[in-house]
Short mmCIF file of C-alpha atoms in Angstrom, two decimals:
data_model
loop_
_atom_site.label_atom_id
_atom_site.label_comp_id
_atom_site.label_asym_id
_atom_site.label_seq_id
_atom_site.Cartn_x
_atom_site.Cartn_y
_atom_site.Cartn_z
CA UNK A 1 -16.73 -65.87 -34.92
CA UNK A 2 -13.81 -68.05 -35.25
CA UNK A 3 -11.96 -69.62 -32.10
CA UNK A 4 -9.28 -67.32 -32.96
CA UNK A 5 -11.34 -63.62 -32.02
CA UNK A 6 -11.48 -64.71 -28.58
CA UNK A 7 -9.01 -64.08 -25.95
CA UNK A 8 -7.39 -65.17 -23.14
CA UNK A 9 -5.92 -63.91 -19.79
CA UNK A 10 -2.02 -63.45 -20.15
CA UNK A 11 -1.80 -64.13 -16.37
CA UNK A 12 -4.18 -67.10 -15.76
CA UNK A 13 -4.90 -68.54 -19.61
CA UNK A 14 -8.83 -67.79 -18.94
CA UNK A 15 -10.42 -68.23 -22.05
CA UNK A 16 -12.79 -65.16 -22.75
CA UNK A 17 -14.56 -63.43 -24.92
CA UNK A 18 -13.14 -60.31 -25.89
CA UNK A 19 -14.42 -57.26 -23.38
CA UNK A 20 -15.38 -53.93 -24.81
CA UNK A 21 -14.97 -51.42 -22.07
CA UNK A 22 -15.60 -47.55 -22.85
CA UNK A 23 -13.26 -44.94 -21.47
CA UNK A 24 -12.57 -44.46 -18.29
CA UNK A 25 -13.47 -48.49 -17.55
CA UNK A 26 -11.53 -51.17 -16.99
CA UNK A 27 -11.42 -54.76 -17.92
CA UNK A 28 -9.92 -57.02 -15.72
CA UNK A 29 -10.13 -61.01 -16.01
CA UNK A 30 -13.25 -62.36 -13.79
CA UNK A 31 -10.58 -65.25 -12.71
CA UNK A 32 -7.07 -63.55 -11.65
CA UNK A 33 -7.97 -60.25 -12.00
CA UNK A 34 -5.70 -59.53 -14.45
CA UNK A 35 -6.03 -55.68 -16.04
CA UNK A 36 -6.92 -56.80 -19.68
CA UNK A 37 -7.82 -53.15 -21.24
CA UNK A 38 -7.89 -49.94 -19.80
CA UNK A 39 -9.03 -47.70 -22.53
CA UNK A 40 -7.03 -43.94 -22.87
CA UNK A 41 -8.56 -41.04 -24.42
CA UNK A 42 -6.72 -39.93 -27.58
CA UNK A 43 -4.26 -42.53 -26.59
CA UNK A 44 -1.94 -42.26 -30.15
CA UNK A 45 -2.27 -38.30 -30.02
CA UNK A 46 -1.43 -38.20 -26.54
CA UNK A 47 1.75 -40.44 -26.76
CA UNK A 48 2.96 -38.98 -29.96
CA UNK A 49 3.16 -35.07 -28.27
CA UNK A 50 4.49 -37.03 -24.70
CA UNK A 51 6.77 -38.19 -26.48
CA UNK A 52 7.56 -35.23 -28.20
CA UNK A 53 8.31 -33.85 -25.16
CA UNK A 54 10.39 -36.48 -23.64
CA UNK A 55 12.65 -36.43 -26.25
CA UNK A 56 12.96 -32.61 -25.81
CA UNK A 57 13.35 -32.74 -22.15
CA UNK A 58 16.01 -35.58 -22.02
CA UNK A 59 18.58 -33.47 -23.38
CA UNK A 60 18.79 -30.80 -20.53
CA UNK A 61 18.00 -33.36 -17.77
CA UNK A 62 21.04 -35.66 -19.19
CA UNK A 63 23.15 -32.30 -19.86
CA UNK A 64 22.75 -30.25 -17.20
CA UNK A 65 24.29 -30.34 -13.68
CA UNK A 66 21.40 -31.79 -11.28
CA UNK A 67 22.98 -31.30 -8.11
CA UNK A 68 25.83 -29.04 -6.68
CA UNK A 69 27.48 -29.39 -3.44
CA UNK A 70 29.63 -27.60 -1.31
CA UNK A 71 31.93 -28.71 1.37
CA UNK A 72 34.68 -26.73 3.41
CA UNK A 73 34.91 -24.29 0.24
CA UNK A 74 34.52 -26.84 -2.30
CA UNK A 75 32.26 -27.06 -5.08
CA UNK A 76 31.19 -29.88 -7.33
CA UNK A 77 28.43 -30.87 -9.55
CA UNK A 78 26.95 -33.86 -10.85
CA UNK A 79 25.05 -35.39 -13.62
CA UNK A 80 23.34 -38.79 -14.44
CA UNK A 81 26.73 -38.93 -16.85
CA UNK A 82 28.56 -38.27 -14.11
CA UNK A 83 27.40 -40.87 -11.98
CA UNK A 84 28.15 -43.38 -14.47
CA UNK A 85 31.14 -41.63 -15.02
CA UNK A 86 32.70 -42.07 -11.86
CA UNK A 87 31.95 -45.70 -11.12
CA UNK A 88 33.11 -46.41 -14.44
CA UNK A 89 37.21 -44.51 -12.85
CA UNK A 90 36.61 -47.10 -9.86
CA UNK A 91 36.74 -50.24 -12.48
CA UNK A 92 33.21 -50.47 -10.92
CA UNK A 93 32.07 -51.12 -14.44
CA UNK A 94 29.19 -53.71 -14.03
CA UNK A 95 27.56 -51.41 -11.68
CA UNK A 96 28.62 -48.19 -14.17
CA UNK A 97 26.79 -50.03 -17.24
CA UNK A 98 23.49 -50.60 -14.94
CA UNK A 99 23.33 -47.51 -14.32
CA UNK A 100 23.79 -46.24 -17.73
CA UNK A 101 20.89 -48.40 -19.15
CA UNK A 102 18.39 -47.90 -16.55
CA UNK A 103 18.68 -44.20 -16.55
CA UNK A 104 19.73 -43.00 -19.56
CA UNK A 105 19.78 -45.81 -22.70
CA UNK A 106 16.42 -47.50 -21.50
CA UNK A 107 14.54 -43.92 -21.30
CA UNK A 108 15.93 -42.99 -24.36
CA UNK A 109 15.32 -45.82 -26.11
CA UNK A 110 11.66 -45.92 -24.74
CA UNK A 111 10.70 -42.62 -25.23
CA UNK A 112 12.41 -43.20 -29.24
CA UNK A 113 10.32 -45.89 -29.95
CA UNK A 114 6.96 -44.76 -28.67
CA UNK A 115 7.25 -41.74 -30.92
CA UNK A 116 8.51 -43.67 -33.83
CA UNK A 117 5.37 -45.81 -33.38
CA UNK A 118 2.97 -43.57 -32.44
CA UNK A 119 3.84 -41.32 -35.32
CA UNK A 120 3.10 -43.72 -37.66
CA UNK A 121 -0.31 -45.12 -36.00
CA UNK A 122 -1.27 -41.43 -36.19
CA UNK A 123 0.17 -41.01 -40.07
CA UNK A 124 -1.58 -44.22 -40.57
CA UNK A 125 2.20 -45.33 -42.65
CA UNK A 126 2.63 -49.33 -42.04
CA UNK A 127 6.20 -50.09 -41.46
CA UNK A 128 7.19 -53.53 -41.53
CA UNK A 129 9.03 -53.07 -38.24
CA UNK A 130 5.76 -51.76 -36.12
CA UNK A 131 5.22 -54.78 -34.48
CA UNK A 132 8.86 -55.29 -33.72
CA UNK A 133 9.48 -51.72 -32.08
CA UNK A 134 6.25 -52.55 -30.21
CA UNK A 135 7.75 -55.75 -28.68
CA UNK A 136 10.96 -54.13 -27.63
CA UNK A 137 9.05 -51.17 -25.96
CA UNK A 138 7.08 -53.46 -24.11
CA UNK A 139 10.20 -55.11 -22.69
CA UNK A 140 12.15 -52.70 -22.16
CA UNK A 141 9.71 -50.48 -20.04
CA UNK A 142 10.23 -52.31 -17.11
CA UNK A 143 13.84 -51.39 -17.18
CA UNK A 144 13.87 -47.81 -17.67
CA UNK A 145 13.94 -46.79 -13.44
CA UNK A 146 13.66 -42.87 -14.08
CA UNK A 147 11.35 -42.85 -10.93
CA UNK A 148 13.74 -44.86 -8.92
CA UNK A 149 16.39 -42.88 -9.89
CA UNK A 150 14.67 -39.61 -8.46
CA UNK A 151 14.42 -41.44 -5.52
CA UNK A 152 18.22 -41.91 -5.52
CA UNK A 153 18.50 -38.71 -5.58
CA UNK A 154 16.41 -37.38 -2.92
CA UNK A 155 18.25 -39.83 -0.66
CA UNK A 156 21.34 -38.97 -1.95
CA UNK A 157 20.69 -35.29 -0.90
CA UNK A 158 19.10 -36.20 2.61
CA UNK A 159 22.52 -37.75 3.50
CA UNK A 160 24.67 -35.04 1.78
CA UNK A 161 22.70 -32.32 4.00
CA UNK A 162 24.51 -32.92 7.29
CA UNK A 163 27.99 -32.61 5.73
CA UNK A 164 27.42 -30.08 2.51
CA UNK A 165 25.43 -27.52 1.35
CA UNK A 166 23.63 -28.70 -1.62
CA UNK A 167 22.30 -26.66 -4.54
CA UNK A 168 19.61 -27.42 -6.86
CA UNK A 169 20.61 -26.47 -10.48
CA UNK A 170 18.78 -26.40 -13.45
CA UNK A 171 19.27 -29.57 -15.00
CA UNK A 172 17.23 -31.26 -11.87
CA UNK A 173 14.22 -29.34 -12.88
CA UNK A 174 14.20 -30.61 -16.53
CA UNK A 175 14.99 -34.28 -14.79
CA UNK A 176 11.77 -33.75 -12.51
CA UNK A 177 9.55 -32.71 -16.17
CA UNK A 178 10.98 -35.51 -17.95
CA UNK A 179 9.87 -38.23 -15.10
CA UNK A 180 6.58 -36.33 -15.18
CA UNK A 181 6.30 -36.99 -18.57
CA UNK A 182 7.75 -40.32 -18.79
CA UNK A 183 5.54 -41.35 -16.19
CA UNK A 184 2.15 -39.70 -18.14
CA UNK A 185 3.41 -41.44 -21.59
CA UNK A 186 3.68 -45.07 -20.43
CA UNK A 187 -0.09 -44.47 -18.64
CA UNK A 188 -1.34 -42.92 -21.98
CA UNK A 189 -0.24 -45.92 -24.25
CA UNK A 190 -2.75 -48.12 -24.51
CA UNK A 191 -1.61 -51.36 -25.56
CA UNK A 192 -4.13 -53.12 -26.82
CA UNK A 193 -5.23 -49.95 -29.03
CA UNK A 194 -1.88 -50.24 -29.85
CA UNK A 195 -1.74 -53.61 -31.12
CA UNK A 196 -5.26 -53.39 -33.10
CA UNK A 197 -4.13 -50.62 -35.28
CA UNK A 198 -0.80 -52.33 -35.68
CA UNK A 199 -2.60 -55.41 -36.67
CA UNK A 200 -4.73 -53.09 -39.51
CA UNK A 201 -1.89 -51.11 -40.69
CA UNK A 202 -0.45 -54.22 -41.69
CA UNK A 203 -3.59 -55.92 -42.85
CA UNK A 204 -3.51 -52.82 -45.49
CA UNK A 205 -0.55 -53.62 -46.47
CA UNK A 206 -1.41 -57.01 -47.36
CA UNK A 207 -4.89 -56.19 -49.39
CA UNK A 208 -2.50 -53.32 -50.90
CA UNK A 209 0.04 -55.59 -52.59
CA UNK B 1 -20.40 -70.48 -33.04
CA UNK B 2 -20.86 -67.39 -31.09
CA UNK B 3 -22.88 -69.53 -28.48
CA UNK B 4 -19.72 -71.44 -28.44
CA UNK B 5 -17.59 -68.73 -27.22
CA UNK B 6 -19.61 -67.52 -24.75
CA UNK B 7 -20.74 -70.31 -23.00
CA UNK B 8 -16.99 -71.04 -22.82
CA UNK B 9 -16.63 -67.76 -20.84
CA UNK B 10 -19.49 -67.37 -18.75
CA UNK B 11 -19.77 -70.91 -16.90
CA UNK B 12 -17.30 -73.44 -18.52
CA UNK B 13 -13.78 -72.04 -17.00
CA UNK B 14 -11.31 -72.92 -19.79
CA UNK B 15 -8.06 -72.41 -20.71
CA UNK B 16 -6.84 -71.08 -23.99
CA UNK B 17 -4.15 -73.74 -24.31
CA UNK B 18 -7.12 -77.08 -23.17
CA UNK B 19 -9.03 -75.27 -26.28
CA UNK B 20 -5.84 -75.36 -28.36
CA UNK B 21 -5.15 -71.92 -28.59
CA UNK B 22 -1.99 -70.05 -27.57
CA UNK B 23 -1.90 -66.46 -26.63
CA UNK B 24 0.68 -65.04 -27.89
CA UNK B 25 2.99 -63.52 -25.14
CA UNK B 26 4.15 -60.08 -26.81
CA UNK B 27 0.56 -59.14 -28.75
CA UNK B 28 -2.12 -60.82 -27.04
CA UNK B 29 -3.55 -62.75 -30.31
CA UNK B 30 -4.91 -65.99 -30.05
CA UNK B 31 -3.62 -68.28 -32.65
CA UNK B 32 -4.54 -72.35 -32.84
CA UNK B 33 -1.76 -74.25 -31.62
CA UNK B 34 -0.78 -76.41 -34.81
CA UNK B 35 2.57 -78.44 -35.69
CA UNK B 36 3.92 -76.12 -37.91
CA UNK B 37 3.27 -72.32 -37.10
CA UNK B 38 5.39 -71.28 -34.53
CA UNK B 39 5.12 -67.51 -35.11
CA UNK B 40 2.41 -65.03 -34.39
CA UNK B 41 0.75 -63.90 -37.31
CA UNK B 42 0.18 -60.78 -36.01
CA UNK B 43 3.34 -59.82 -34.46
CA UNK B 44 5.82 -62.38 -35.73
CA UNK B 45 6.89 -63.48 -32.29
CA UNK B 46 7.41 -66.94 -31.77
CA UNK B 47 4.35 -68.47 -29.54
CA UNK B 48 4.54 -70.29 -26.18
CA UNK B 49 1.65 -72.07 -24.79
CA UNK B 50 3.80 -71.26 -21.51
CA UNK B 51 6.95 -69.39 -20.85
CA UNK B 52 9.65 -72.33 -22.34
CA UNK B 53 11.46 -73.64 -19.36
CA UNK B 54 9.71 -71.10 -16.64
CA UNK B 55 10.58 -73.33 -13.60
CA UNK B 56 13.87 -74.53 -14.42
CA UNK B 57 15.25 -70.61 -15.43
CA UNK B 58 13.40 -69.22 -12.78
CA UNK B 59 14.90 -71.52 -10.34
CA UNK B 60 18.52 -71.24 -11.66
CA UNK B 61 18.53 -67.23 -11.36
CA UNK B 62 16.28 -67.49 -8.00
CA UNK B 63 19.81 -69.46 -6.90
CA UNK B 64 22.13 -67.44 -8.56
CA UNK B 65 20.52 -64.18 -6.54
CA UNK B 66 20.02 -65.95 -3.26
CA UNK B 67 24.00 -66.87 -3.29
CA UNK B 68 24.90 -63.20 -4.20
CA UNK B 69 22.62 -61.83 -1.60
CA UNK B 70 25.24 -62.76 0.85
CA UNK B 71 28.03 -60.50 -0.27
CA UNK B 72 26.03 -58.27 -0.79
CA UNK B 73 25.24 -58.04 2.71
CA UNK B 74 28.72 -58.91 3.93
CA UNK B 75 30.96 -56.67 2.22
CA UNK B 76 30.65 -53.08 2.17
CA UNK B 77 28.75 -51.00 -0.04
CA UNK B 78 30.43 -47.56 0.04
CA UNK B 79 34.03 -46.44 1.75
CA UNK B 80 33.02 -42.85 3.13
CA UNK B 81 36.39 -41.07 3.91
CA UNK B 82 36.99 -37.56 5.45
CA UNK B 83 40.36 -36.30 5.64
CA UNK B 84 42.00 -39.59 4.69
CA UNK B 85 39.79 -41.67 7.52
CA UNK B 86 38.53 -44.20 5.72
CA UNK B 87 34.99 -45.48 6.78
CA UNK B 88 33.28 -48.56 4.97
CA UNK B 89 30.16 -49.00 5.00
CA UNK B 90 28.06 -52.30 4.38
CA UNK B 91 23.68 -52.04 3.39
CA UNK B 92 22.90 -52.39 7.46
CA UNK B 93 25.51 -50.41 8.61
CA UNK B 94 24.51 -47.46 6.15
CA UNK B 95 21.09 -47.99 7.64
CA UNK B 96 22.21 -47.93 11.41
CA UNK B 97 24.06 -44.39 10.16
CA UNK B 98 21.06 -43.08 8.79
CA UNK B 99 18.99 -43.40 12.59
CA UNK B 100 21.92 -42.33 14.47
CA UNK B 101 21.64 -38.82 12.49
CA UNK B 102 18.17 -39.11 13.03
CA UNK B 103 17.02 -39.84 9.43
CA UNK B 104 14.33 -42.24 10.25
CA UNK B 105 11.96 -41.49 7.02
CA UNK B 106 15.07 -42.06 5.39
CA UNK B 107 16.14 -45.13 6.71
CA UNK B 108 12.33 -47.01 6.52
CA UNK B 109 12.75 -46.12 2.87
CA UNK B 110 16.45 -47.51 2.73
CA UNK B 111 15.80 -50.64 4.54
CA UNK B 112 12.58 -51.37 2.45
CA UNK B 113 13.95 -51.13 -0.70
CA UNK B 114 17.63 -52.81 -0.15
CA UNK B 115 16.79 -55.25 2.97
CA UNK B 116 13.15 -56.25 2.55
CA UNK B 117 12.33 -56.06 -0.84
CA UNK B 118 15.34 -58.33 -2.02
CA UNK B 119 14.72 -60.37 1.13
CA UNK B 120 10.71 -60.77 0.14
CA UNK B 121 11.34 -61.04 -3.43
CA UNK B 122 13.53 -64.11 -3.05
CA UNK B 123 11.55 -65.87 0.04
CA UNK B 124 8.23 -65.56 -2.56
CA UNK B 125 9.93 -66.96 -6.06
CA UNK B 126 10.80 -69.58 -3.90
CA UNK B 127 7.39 -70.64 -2.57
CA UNK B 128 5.69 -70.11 -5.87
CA UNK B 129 7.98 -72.40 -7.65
CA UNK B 130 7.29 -74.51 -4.52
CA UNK B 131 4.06 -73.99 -5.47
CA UNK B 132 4.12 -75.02 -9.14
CA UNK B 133 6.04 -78.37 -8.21
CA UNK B 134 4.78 -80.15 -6.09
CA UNK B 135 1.48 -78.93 -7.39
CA UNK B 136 0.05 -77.18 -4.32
CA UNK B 137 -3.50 -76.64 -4.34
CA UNK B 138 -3.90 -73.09 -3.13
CA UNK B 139 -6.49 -70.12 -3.75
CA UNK B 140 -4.71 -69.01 -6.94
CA UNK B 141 -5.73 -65.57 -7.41
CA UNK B 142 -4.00 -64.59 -4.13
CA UNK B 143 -0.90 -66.34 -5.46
CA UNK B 144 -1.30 -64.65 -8.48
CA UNK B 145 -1.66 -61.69 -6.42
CA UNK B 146 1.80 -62.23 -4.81
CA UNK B 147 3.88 -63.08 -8.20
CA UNK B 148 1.94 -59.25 -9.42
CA UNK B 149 3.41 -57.10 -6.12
CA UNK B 150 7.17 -59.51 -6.38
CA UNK B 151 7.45 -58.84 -10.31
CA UNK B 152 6.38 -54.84 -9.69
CA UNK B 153 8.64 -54.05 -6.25
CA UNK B 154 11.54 -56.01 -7.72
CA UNK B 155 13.09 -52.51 -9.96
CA UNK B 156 12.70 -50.29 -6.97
CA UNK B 157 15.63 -52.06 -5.03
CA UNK B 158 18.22 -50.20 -7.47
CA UNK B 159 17.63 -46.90 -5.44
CA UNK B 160 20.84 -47.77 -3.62
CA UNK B 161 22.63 -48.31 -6.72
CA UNK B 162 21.48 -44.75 -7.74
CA UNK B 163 22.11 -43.62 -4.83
CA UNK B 164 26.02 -44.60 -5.08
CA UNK B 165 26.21 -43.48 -8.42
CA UNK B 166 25.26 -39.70 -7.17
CA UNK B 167 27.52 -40.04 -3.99
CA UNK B 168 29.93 -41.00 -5.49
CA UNK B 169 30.34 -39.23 -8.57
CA UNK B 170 29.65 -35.57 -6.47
CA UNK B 171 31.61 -36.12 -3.17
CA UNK B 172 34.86 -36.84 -4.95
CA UNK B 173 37.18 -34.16 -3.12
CA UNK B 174 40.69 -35.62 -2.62
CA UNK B 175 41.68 -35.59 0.47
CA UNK B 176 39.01 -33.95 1.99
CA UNK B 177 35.83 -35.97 1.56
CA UNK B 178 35.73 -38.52 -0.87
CA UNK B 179 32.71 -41.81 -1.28
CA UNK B 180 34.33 -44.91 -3.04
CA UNK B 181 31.53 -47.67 -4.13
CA UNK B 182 32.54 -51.24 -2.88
CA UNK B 183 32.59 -54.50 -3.72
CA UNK B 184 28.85 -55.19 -2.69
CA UNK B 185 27.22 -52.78 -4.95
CA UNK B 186 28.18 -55.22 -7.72
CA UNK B 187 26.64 -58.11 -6.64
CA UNK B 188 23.89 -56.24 -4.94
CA UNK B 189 23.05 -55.10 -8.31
CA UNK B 190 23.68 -58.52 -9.73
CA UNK B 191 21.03 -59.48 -7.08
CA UNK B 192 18.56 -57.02 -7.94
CA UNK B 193 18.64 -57.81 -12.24
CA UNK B 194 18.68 -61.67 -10.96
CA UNK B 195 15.64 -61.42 -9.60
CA UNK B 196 14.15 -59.44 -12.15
CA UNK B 197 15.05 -61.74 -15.03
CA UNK B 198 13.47 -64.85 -12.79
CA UNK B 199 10.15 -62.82 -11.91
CA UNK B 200 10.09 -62.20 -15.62
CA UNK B 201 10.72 -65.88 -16.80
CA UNK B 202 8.08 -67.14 -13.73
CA UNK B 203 5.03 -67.65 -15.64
CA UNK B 204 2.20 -67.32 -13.28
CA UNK B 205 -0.33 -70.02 -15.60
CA UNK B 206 1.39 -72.60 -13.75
CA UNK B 207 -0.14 -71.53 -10.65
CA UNK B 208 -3.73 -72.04 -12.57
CA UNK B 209 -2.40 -75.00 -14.40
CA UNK B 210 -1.37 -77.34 -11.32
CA UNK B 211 -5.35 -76.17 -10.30
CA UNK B 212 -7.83 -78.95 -10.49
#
């Protein structure tokens, strides 16, 4: 066993030897605490059809109307596009570009690249660019706020409801699926599975040429 | 060999980079800290024993956000006007509008996520850089524990953000009734990807590092 197969803590440096918990278990550092693994069952099948479905489902949650209100005979609807939309006519555009890449670029983008790698972890096809699209999708999760955009909107709604009458339209439906999705596809990736088969893909490569 | 490793994990605490090693920060791999690789052989990534300048960018967009956090506050958020009346509106006052309709649930959730949040997130980068200076020796897992809830709370603050964005883009009726964003969403936004990038460039080793 070389120095190298060990592994250490990303939150405390803990030097440890590498833990092999089954499903269901997790591994956490015996220093900080730190959630090392946390194996998923069928963790590349599951992702690949999540994400699947994600990138079906973003297209009628970005599309469609969300909300529709009404006030003294008026009506109007909105959209995520809208939003940004709207801020971007008040030369509000820092603000306008936020709110373009946390909720629609960022999910895109995530739910893009955990097909593109899942599907080829499940086709078993190295790419030279795995480990890249890995990297990004692990930065860029953080910044994808689907779930604290649905809490916009409730909020939105609860202080629209004393002066309008709201309606719920169709596109809010396929918003509430796609954070119910989004939300099961980052729990089903399991990162360190990830990385492993990554790692063999392109050791195959390597024997290969 | 093997007895190597795991006496080095069960008693002897250690820390990849005292053995040489660097983990790198994208993949996880270990690889030996030499003069001349600088990339991760797994993932091509170029390796850090430690985030490169943690304290010093941490502390420069900890600053940046503390000195926006105060027009954020000051200036309003939102202009709500009904038949021409215009209203503004800064992050308390919204608040104090929420109870007076009796929207308490509401307001808790407000407050938390655009008064405390911010407020905690900035008051605890600042002690653990404290920390990390001048070397404090403190029960580090806690710490730890503090950097894990300031790094995962921090994205929640944009609700307000999101919650203009919808306001604004649906009540948008002329003369009628009509929500114009102000100047503090900007740099209440600014605030809220501030401290995200410096929870992000805080790397919580130190804590464990400055531990004898």
């Amino acid at each position: 066993m070389s120095k190298t197969d060990l592994e250490a803590c990303a939150e405390c440096d803990l030097l440890l030897n590498p833990a092999r918990p089954a499903l269901g278990e997790k591994a956490r550092c015996p220093r900080c605490g730190y959630l090392l693994q946390r194996p998923r069952k069928q963790s590349i099948e599951r992702t690949l059809a999540l994400s699947i479905a994600g990138l079906i489902l973003i297209f009628p949650a970005n599309l469609l109307p969300l909300v529709g209100i009404k006030i003294l005979g008026n009506t109007r609807d909105g959209n995520i596009w809208s939003g940004v939309a709207a801020l971007f006519g008040e030369n509000m555009w820092g603000v306008a570009v936020l709110v373009f890449l946390a909720s629609i670029l960022f999910p895109l983008l995530n739910i893009i690249l955990s097909l593109l790698i899942s599907g080829h972890l499940y086709f078993k096809k190295p790419n030279p660019h795995l480990a890249r699209w890995m990297r990004w999708l692990q930065h860029l999760d953080e910044w994808a706020m689907l779930e604290v955009y649905t809490l916009g909107i409730i909020v939105a709604c609860v202080k629209l409801a004393s002066i309008a009458e709201l309606k719920f339209d169709f596109g809010l439906y396929a918003f509430i699926a796609l954070l119910i999705i989004t939300g099961m596809l980052s729990s089903s990736l399991d990162e360190y599975l990830f990385w492993r088969h990554i790692g063999e893909l392109r050791q195959k490569v390597g024997h290969e040429s | 060999m093997e007895n190597y490793a795991r006496k080095l994990a069960m008693k002897v605490e250690k820390s990849a980079l005292t053995q040489g090693l660097i983990r790198c920060h994208d993949c996880g791999r270990l690889a030996k800290q030499t003069s001349h690789t600088n990339h991760c052989p797994l993932c091509d990534s170029r390796l850090h024993a430690r985030t490169s300048n943690s304290f010093q960018r941490t502390a420069a967009l900890l600053l940046s956000g503390v000195s926006l956090y105060i027009p954020a506050n000051i200036f309003p958020i939102m202009t709500v006007s009904q038949f021409g009346v215009g209203e503004p509106h800064t992050i308390v006052g919204g608040i104090i509008a929420l109870i007076h309709s009796d929207m308490i649930p509401i307001a808790m959730l407000v407050l938390i996520a655009s008064i405390l949040v911010p407020l905690l997130k900035l008051l605890g980068l600042g002690l653990l850089l404290l920390c990390v200076y001048y070397r404090w020796q403190v029960n580090a897992r806690l710490w730890t524990n503090m950097y894990r809830i300031i790094a995962f709370v921090g994205r929640w603050s944009m609700l307000d953000i999101f919650m203009i964005s919808i306001l604004v883009s649906l009540v948008d009726l002329g003369g009628v009734a009509q929500i114009i964003a102000g100047p503090a969403a900007t740099a209440f936004a600014a605030v809220v990807v501030l401290t995200m990038f410096a929870a992000k460039s805080f790397d919580p080793r130190l804590i464990w590092d400055s531990q004898q």
